[in-house]
Coordinates of C-alpha atoms in Angstrom, one line a residue:
X66 CA 22.3 36.4 9.4
X67 CA 21.8 33.4 11.7
X68 CA 18.3 34.7 12.6
X69 CA 17.3 35.2 9.0
X70 CA 18.4 31.6 8.2
X71 CA 16.3 30.3 11.1
X72 CA 13.3 32.3 10.0
X73 CA 13.6 31.0 6.4
X74 CA 13.9 27.5 7.8
X75 CA 10.8 27.8 9.9
X76 CA 8.9 29.3 6.9
X77 CA 10.0 26.4 4.6
X78 CA 9.2 23.9 7.3
X79 CA 5.7 25.3 7.6
X80 CA 5.2 25.8 3.8
X81 CA 6.7 22.4 2.8
X82 CA 5.4 20.3 5.7
X83 CA 4.7 16.7 4.7
X84 CA 1.4 15.1 5.4
X85 CA 0.5 11.5 4.7
X86 CA -2.9 11.5 3.1
X87 CA -3.1 7.7 2.9
X88 CA -4.9 6.2 5.9
X89 CA -3.4 3.0 7.4
X90 CA -0.6 3.3 4.8
X91 CA 1.3 0.3 6.3
X92 CA -1.8 -1.9 6.8
X93 CA -1.4 -2.0 10.6
X94 CA -5.0 -1.4 11.6
X95 CA -7.2 -4.4 10.9
X96 CA -10.7 -5.8 11.7
X97 CA -9.5 -9.3 12.0
X98 CA -6.1 -11.1 11.6
X99 CA -5.8 -12.5 8.1
X100 CA -6.2 -16.3 8.1
X101 CA -8.2 -17.0 5.0
X102 CA -5.5 -16.1 2.4
X103 CA -6.6 -14.5 -0.9
X104 CA -9.1 -11.7 -0.5
X105 CA -8.3 -10.7 3.1
X106 CA -7.1 -7.2 2.2
X107 CA -10.5 -5.9 3.3
X108 CA -9.5 -6.8 6.8
X109 CA -7.0 -3.9 6.7
X110 CA -9.3 -0.9 7.6
X111 CA -10.3 1.1 5.4
X112 CA -8.6 -0.6 2.4
X113 CA -10.9 -2.3 -0.2
X114 CA -10.6 -4.6 -3.2
X115 CA -12.5 -2.7 -5.8
X116 CA -12.8 -5.5 -8.4
X117 CA -13.7 -9.2 -8.3
X118 CA -10.0 -10.2 -7.9
X119 CA -8.5 -11.1 -4.5
X120 CA -5.6 -9.0 -3.2
X121 CA -3.9 -10.6 -0.2
X122 CA -3.3 -9.2 3.3
X123 CA -0.3 -10.5 5.3
X124 CA 0.3 -9.7 9.0
X125 CA 2.5 -11.0 11.7
X126 CA -0.6 -11.6 13.9
X127 CA -1.5 -14.6 11.6
X128 CA -0.5 -18.0 12.9
X129 CA 2.7 -19.3 11.3
X130 CA 0.8 -22.2 9.9
X131 CA -1.5 -19.9 7.9
X132 CA -1.0 -18.8 4.4
X133 CA -1.0 -15.1 5.4
X134 CA 1.7 -14.9 8.0
X135 CA 4.7 -12.5 8.0
X136 CA 7.4 -13.1 7.1
X137 CA 6.7 -16.7 5.8
X138 CA 3.5 -17.1 3.7
X139 CA 2.2 -18.8 0.6
X140 CA 4.0 -16.1 -1.6
X141 CA 7.4 -16.7 -0.1
X142 CA 9.3 -15.0 2.7
X143 CA 9.2 -11.2 3.2
X144 CA 9.3 -8.9 6.2
X145 CA 7.1 -5.8 6.2
X146 CA 8.9 -2.7 5.1
X147 CA 7.3 -0.7 8.0
X148 CA 5.3 -2.2 10.8
X149 CA 4.1 -5.8 10.8
X150 CA 1.8 -6.0 7.7
X151 CA 1.5 -5.6 3.9
X152 CA -0.7 -6.2 1.0
X153 CA -0.1 -8.4 -2.0
X154 CA -1.4 -8.0 -5.5
X155 CA -1.2 -9.9 -8.8
X156 CA -0.2 -7.8 -11.7
X157 CA 0.4 -10.5 -14.3
X158 CA -0.5 -14.2 -14.5
X159 CA 0.1 -16.1 -17.8
X160 CA -2.6 -18.7 -16.9
X161 CA -5.1 -15.9 -16.2
X162 CA -4.3 -13.1 -18.8
X163 CA -6.9 -10.6 -17.6
X164 CA -6.1 -11.0 -13.9
X165 CA -5.1 -7.7 -12.1
X166 CA -5.5 -7.1 -8.4
X167 CA -6.0 -3.6 -7.1
X168 CA -6.2 -2.1 -3.6
X169 CA -7.8 1.3 -3.0
X170 CA -8.5 3.6 -0.2
X171 CA -10.0 7.1 0.2
X172 CA -7.5 9.7 1.0
X173 CA -7.9 11.6 4.3
X174 CA -8.1 14.9 2.5
X175 CA -8.8 16.1 -1.1
X176 CA -6.0 16.9 -3.4
X177 CA -5.7 20.6 -4.4
X178 CA -5.2 21.6 -8.1
X179 CA -1.9 23.2 -8.7
X180 CA -0.3 21.8 -5.5
X181 CA 2.7 19.5 -5.8
X182 CA 2.3 16.0 -4.2
X183 CA 4.9 13.3 -3.7
X184 CA 3.8 9.7 -4.0
X185 CA 5.9 6.9 -2.7
X186 CA 5.5 3.2 -2.0
X187 CA 7.6 0.0 -1.8
X188 CA 7.2 -2.9 -4.2
X189 CA 8.7 -6.3 -3.8
X190 CA 8.6 -9.3 -6.1
X191 CA 7.2 -12.5 -4.5
X192 CA 9.6 -15.4 -4.2
X193 CA 7.2 -17.8 -6.0
X194 CA 6.5 -15.8 -9.1
X195 CA 8.2 -16.3 -12.5
X196 CA 7.2 -13.0 -14.0
X197 CA 7.4 -9.4 -13.0
X198 CA 5.7 -6.2 -14.2
X199 CA 7.9 -3.6 -15.7
X200 CA 5.9 -0.7 -14.3
X201 CA 3.9 0.1 -11.2
X202 CA 1.8 3.2 -10.6
X203 CA -0.8 4.9 -8.4
X204 CA -4.1 6.2 -9.8
X205 CA -6.0 9.1 -8.3
X206 CA -9.7 9.8 -9.1
X207 CA -12.7 11.6 -7.6
X208 CA -14.6 8.3 -7.8
X209 CA -13.6 4.8 -6.8
X210 CA -12.7 2.3 -9.4
X211 CA -14.9 -0.8 -9.8
X212 CA -15.4 -3.9 -12.0

């Protein structure tokens, strides 16, 4: 009976093995340390900002005096959930009603129809904002989004 349980466990482990399809999911790899502030997310390889808006990139490698340092930066005080970096986006700004930031990246492999996938991410409200979005989601497409 013990052998059957081990074999079933090995089968399930192989069949249900998790694979992260998001490259640089914790924004650790970068072409340059962010020092410019808004719009630096393109420094996190291979992430891009697909619209004209300016998602932020925060990393511990930034000087403490910069606006993009971790944990203290222009948006407040927040340690990275994993690693030493994270991205920041605007989802609502009353003074700019059509402002929405997006970050996008091409997955390392194609999604297969009929296969179940689990998507997870961490969201944290900035210390300096007055408003929050009541929903947050991920969008998957065969083509990149653009302006």
